[in-house]
Coordinates of N, CA, C and O in Angstrom, one line a residue:
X1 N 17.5 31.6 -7.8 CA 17.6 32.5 -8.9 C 16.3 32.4 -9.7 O 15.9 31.3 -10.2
X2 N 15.9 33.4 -9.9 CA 14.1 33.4 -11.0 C 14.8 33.8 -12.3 O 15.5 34.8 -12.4
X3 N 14.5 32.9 -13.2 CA 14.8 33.3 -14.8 C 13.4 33.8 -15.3 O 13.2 33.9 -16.5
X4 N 12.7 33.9 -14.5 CA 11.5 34.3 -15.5 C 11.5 35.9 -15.7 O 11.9 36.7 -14.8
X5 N 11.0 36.2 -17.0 CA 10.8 37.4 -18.0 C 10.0 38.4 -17.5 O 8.8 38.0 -17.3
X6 N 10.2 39.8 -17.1 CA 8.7 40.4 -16.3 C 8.2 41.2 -17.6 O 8.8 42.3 -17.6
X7 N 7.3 40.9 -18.6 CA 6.7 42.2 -19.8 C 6.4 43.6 -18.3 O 6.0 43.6 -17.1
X8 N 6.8 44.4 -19.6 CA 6.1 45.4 -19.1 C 4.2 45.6 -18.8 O 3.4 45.0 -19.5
X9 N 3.9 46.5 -17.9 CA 2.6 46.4 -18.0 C 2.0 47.2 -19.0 O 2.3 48.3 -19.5
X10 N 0.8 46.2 -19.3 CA -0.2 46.8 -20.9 C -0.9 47.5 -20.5 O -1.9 46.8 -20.1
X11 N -1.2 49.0 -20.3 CA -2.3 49.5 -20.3 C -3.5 49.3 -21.3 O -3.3 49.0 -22.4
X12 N -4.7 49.6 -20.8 CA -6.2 48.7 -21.0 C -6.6 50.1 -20.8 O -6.2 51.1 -20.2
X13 N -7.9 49.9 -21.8 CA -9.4 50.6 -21.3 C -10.2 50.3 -20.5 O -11.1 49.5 -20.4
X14 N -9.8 51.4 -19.4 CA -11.0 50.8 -18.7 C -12.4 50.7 -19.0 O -13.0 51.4 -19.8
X15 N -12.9 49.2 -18.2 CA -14.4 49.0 -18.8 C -15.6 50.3 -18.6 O -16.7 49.9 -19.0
X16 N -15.5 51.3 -18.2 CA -16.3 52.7 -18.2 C -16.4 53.0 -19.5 O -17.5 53.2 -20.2
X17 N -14.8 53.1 -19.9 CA -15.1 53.9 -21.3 C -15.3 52.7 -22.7 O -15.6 53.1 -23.8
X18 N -14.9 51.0 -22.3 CA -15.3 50.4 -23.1 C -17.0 50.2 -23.2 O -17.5 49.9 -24.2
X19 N -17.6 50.4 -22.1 CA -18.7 49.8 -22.4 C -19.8 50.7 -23.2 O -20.6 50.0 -23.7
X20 N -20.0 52.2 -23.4 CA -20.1 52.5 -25.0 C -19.6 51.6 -26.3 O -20.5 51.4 -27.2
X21 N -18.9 51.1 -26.4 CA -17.7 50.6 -27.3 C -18.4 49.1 -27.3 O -18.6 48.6 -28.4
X22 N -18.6 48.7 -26.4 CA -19.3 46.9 -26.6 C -20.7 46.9 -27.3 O -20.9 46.1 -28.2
X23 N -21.6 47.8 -26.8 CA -23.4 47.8 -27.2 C -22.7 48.5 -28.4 O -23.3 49.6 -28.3
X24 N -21.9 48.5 -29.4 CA -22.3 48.5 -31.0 C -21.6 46.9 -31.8 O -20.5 46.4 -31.8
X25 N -22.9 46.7 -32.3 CA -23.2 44.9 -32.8 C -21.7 45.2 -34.0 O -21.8 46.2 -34.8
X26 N -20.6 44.3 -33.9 CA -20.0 43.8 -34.5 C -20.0 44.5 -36.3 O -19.3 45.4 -36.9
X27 N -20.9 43.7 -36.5 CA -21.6 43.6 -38.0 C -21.2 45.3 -38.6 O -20.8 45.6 -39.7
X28 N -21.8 46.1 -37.2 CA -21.4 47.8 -37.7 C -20.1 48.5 -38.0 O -19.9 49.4 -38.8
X29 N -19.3 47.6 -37.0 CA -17.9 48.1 -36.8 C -17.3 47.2 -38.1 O -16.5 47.8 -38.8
X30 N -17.6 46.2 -38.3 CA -17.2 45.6 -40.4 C -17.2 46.6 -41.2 O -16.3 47.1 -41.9
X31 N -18.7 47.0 -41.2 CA -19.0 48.1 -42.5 C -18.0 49.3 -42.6 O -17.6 49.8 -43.6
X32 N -17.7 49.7 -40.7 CA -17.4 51.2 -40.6 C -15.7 50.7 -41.4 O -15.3 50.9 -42.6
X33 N -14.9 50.3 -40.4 CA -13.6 49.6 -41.3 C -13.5 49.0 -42.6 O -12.4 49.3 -43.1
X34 N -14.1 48.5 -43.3 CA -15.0 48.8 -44.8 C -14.6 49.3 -45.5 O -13.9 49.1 -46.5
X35 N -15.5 50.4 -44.8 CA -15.2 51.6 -45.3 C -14.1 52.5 -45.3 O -13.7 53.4 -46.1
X36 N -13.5 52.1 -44.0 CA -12.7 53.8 -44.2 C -11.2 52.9 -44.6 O -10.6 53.6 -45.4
X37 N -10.6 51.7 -44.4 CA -10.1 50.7 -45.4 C -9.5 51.1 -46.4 O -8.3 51.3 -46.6
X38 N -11.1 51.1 -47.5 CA -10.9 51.3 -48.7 C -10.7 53.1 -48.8 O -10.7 53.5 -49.9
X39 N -10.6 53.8 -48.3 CA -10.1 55.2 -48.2 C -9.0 55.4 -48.0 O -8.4 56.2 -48.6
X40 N -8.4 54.6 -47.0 CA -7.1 54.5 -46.4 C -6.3 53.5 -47.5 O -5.4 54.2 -48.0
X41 N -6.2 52.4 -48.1 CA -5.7 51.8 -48.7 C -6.0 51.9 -49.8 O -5.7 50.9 -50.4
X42 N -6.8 52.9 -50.5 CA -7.2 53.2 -51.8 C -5.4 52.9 -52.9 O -5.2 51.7 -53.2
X43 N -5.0 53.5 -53.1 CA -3.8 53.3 -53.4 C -3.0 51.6 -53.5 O -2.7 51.1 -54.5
X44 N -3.1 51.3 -52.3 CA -2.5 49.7 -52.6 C -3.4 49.0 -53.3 O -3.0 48.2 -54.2
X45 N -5.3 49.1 -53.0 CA -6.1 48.1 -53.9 C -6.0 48.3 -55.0 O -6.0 47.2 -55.6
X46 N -5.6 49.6 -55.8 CA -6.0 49.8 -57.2 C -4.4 48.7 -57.6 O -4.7 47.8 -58.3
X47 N -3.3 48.7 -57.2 CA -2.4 48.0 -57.3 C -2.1 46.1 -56.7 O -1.2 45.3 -56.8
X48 N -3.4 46.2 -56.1 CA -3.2 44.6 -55.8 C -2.7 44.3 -54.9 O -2.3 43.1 -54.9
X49 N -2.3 45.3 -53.9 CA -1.3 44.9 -52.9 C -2.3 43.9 -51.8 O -1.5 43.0 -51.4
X50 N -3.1 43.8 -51.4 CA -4.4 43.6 -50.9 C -4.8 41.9 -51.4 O -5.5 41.1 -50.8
X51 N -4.3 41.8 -52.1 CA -5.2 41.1 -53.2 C -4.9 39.1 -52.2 O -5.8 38.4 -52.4
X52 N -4.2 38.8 -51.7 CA -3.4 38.0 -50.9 C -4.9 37.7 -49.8 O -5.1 36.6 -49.2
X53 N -5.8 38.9 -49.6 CA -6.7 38.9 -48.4 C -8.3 38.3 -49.4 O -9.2 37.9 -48.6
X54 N -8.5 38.2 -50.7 CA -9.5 37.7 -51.4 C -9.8 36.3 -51.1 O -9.1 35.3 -51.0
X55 N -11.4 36.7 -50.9 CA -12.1 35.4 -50.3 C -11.9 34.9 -48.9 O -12.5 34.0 -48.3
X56 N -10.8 35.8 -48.2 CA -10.5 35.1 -46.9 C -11.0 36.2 -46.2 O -11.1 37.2 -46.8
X57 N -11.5 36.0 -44.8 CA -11.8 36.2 -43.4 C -10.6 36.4 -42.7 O -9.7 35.6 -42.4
X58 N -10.6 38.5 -42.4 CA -9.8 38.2 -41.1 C -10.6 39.1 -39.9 O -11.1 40.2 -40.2
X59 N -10.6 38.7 -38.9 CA -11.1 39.1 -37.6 C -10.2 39.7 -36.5 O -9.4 38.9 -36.0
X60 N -10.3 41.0 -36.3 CA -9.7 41.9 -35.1 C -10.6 42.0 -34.3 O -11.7 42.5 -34.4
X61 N -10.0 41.4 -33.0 CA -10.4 41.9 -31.7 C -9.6 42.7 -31.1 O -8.4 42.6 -31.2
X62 N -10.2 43.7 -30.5 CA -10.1 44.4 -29.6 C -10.5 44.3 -28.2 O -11.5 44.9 -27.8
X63 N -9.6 43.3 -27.4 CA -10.4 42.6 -26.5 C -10.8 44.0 -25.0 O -11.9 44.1 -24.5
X64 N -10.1 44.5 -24.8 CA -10.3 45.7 -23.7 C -11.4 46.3 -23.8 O -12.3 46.3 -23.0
X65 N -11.5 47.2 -25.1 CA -12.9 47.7 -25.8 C -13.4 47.1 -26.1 O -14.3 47.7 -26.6
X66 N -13.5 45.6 -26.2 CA -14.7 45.2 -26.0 C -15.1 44.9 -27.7 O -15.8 44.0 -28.0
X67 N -14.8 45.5 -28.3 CA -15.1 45.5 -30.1 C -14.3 44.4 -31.1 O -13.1 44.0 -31.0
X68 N -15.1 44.0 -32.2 CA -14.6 43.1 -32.6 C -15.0 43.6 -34.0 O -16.0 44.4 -34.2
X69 N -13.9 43.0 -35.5 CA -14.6 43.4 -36.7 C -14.3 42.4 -37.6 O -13.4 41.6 -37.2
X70 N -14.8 42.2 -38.8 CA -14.6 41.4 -39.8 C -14.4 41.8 -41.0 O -15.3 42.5 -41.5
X71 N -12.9 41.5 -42.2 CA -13.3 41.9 -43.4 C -12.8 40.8 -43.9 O -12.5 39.7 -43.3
X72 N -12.6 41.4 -45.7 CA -12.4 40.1 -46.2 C -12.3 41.5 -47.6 O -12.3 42.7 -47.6
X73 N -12.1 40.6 -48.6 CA -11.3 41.7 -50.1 C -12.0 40.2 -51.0 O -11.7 39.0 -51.0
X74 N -13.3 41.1 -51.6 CA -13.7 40.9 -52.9 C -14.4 41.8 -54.0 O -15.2 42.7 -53.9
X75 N -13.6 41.1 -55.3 CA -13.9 42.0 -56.9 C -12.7 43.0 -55.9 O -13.2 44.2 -55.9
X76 N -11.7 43.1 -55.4 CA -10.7 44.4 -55.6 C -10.9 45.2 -54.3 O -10.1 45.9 -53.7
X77 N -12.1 45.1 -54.0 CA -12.6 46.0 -52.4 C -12.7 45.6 -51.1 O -13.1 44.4 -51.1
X78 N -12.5 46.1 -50.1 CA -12.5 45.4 -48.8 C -13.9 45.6 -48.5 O -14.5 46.6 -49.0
X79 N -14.7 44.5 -47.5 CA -15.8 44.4 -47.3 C -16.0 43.6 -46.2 O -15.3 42.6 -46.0
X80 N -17.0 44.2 -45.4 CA -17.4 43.9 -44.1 C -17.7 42.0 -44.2 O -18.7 41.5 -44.7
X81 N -16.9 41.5 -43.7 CA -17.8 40.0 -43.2 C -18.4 40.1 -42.2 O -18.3 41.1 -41.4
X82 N -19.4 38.5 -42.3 CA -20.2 38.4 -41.2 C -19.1 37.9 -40.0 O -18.4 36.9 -40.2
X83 N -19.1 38.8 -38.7 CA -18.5 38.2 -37.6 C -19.0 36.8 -37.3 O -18.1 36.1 -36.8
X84 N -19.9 36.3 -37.3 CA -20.1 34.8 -37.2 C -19.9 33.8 -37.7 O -20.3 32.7 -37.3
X85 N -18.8 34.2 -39.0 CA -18.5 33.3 -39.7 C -17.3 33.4 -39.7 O -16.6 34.4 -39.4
X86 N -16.9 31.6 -40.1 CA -15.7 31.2 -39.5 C -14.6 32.2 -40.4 O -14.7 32.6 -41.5
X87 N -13.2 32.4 -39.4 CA -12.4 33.6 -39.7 C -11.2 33.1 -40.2 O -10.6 32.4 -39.3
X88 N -10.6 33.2 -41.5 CA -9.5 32.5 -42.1 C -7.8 33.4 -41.1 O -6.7 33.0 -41.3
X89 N -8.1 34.1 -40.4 CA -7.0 35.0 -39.6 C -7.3 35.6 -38.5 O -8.3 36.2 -38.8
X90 N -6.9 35.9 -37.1 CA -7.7 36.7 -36.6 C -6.5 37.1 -35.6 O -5.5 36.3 -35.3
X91 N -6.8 38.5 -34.9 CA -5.8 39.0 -34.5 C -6.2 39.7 -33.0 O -7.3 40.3 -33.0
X92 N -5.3 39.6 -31.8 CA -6.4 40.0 -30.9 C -5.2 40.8 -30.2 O -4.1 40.5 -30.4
X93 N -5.7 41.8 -29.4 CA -4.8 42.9 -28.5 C -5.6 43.7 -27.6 O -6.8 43.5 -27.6
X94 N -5.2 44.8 -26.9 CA -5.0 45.9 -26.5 C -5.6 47.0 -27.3 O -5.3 47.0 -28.5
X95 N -6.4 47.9 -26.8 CA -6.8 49.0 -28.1 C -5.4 49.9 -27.8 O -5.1 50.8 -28.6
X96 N -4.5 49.7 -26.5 CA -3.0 50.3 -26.4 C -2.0 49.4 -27.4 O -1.5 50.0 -28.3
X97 N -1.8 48.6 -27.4 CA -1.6 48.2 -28.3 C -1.4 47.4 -29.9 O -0.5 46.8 -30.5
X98 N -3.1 48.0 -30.4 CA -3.0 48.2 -32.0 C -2.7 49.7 -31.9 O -1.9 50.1 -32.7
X99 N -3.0 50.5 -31.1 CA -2.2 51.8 -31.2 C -0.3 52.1 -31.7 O 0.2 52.7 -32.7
X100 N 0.1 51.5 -30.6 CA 1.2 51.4 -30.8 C 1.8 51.1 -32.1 O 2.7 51.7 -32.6
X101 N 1.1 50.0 -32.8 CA 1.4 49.4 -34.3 C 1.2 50.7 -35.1 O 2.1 51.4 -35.6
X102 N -0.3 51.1 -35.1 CA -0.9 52.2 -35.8 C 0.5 53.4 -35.9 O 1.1 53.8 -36.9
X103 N 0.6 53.6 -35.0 CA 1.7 55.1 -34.7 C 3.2 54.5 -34.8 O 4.1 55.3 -34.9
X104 N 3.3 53.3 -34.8 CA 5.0 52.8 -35.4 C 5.8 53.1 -34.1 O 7.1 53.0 -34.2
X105 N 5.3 53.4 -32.9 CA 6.1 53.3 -32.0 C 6.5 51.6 -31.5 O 7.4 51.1 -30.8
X106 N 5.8 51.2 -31.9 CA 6.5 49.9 -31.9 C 6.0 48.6 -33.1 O 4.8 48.5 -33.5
X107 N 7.0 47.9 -33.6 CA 6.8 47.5 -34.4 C 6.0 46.0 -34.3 O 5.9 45.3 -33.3
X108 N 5.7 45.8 -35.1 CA 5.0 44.0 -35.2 C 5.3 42.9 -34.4 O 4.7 42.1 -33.8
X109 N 6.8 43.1 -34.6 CA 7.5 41.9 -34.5 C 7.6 41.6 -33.1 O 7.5 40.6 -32.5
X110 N 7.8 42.9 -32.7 CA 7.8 43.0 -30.9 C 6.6 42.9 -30.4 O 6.8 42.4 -29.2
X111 N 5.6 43.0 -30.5 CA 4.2 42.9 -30.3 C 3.8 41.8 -30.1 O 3.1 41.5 -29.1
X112 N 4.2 41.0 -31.1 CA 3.8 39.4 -31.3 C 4.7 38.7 -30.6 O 4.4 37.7 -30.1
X113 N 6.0 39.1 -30.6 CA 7.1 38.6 -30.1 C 6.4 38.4 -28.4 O 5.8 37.4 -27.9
X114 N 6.7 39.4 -28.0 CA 6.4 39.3 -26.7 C 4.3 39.4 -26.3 O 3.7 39.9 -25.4
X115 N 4.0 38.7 -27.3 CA 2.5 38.2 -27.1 C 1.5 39.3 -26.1 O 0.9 39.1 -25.1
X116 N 1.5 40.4 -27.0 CA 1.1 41.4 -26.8 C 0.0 41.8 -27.7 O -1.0 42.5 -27.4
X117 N 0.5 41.1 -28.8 CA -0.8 41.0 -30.3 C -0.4 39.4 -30.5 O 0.7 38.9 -30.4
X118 N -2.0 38.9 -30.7 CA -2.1 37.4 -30.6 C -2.7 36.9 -31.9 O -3.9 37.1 -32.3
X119 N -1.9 36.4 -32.5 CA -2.5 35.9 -34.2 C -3.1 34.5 -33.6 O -3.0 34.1 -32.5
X120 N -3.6 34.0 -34.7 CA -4.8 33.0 -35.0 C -5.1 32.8 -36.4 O -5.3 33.7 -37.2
X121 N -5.0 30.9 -36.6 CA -5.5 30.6 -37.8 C -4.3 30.5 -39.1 O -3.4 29.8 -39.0
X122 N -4.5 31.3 -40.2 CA -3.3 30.9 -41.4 C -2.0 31.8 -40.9 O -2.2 33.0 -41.0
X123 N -1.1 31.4 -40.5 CA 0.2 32.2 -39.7 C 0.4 32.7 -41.3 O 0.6 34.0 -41.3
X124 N 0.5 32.1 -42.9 CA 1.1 32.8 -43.9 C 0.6 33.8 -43.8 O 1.2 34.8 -43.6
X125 N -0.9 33.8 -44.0 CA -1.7 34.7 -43.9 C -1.6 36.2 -43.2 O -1.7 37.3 -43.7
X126 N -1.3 35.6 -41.9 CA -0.9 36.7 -41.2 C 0.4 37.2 -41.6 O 0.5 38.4 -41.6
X127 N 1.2 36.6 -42.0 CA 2.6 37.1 -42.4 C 2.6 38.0 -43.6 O 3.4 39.0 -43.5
X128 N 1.8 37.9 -44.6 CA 0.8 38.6 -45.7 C 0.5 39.7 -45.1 O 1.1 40.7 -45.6
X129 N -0.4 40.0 -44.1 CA -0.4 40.9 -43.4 C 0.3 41.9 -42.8 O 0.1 43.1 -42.9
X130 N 1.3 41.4 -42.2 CA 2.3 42.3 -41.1 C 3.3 43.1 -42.2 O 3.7 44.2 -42.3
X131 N 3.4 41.9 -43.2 CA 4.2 42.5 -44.3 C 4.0 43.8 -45.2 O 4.7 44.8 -45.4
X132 N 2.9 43.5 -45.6 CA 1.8 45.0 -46.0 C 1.5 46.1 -45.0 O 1.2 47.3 -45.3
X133 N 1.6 45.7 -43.8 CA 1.8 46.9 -42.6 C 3.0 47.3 -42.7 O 3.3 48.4 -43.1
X134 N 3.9 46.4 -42.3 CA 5.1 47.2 -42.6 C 5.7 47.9 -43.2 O 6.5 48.8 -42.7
X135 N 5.3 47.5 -44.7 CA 6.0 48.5 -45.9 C 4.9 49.9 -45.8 O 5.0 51.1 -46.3
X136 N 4.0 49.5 -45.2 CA 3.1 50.7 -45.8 C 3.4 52.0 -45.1 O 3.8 52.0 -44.0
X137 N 3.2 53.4 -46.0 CA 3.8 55.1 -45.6 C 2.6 55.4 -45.6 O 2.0 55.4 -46.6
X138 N 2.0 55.8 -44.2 CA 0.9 56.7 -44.7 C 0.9 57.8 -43.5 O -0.2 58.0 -42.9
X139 N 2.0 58.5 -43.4 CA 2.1 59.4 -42.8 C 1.7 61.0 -43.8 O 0.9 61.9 -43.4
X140 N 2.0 60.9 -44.6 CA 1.2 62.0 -45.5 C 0.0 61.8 -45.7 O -0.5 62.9 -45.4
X141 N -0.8 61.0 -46.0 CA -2.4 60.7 -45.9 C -2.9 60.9 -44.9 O -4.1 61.3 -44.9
X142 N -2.1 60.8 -43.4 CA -3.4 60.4 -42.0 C -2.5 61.6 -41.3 O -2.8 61.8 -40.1
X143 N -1.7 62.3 -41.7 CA -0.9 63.4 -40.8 C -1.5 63.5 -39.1 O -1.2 63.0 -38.1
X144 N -2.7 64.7 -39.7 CA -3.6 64.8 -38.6 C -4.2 63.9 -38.2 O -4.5 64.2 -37.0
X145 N -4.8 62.6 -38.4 CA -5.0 62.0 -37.6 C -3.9 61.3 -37.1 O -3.8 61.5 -35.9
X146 N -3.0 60.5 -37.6 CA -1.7 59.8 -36.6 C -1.3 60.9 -35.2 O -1.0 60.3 -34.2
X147 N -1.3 62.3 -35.3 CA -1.2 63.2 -34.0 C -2.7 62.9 -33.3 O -2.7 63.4 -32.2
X148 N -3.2 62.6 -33.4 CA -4.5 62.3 -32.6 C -4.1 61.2 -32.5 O -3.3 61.5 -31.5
X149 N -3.9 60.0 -32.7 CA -3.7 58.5 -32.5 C -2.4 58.7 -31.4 O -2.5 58.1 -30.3
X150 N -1.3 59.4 -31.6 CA 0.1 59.4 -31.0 C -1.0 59.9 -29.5 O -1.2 59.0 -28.7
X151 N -1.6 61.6 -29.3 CA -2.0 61.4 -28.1 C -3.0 60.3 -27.2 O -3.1 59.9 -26.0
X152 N -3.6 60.0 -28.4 CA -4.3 58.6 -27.6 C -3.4 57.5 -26.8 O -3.5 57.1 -25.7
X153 N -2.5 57.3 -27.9 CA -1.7 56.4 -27.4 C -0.9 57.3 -25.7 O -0.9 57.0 -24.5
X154 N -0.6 58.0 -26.1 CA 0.3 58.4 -24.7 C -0.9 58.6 -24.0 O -0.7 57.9 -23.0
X155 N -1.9 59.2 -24.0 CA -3.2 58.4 -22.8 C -3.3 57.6 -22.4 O -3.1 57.3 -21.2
X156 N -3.7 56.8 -23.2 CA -3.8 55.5 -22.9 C -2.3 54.8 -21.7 O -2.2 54.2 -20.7
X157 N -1.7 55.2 -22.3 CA -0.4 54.6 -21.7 C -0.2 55.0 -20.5 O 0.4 54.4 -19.6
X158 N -0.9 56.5 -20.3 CA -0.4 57.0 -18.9 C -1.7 56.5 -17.7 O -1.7 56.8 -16.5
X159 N -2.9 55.6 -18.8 CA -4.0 55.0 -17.2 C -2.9 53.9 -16.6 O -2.0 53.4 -17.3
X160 N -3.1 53.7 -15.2 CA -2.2 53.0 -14.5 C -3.8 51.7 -14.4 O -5.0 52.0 -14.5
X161 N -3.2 50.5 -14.2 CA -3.6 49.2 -14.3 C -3.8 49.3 -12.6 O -2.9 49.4 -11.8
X162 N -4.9 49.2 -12.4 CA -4.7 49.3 -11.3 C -5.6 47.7 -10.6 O -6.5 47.1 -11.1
X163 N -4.9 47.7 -9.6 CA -4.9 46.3 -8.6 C -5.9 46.3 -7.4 O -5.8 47.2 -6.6
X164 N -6.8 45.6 -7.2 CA -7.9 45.6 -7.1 C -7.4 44.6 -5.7 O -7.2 43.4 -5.7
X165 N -7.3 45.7 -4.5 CA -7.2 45.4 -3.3 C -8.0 43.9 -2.7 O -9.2 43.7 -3.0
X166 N -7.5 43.1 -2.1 CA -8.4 42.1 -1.6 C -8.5 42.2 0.1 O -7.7 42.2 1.0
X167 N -9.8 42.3 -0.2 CA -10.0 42.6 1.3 C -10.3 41.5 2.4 O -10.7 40.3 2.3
X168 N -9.9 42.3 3.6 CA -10.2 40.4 4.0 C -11.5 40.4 4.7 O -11.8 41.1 5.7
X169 N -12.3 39.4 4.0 CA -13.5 39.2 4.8 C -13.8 38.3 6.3 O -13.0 37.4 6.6
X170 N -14.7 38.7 6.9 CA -14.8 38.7 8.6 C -15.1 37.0 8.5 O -15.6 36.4 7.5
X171 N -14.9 36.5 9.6 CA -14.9 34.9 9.5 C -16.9 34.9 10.3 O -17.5 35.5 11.2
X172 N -17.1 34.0 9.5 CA -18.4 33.8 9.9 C -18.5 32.5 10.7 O -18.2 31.4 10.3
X173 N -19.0 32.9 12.0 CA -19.4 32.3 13.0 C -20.3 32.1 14.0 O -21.0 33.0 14.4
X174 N -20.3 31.0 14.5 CA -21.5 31.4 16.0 C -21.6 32.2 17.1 O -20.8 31.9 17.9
X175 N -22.2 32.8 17.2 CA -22.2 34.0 18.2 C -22.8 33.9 19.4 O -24.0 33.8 19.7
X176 N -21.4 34.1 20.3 CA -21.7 33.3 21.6 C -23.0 34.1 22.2 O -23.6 33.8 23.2

């Protein structure tokens, strides 16, 4: 009898469409999140909800795409860190699954649960985090884009992982 657990399979980007996605330096993808951050969480910074992430480093990978970013919340604003410097939190996945988080088709807990999204570093920290995701509504703010994110997601989900036949190579020998 096998007691072992089968996860479902994670669909991935393939590396075709990651590798646009890799040749942009880090450092850019901070600024760009940054920025749109503080647009998107405008509302919680003016209230301090944020304020938990001051002085600290956290780092998202996006390991499939290839992309990686850095912020950090100082004076009240979120701001690009340097990815090379050491990261007080860091969070790694699937660009299918920060999707899933993003669009609330599945929640945190199950993500991490079944090690689907991989924390790193201050676990309170992170807990600070998930917690601020969770309460947060921003379905009136991002309408149109959450329906763009929902179809990505169901894209994404419908590439099949595909298995990379092993062939069998010819035995090398002396030839009579």
């Amino acid at each position: 009898m096998n007691n072992t657990t089968h996860l479902p399979v994670n669909p991935y980007l393939p590396a075709p469409l990651a590798l646009p996605l890799s040749l942009v330096p880090g450092k850019t993808y901070s600024q760009v999140m940054a920025r749109l951050l503080n647009k998107l969480f405008g509302p919680e910074l003016a209230d301090g909800e944020l304020d938990f992430l001051e002085g600290k480093i956290m780092r998202v990978d996006v390991v499939d795409a290839k992309l990686h970013f850095s912020i950090t919340l100082s004076q009240g604003v979120l701001a690009a860190a340097d990815t090379k410097c050491p990261h007080d939190l860091s969070i790694e996945g699937s660009i299918y699954d920060f999707l899933l988080l993003a669009t609330r088709r599945e929640d945190a807990d199950t993500l991490f649960f079944n090690r689907r999204l991989r924390l790193g570093g201050d676990t309170e920290l992170g807990l600070y985090v998930k917690n601020f995701l969770d309460a947060l509504e921003l379905d009136d703010r991002i309408g149109p884009f959450l329906q763009m994110m929902n179809g990505a997601t169901t894209l994404i989900g419908r590439i099949p992982r595909l298995a990379i036949p092993k062939l069998p190579f010819p035995k090398l020998g002396r030839r009579s």
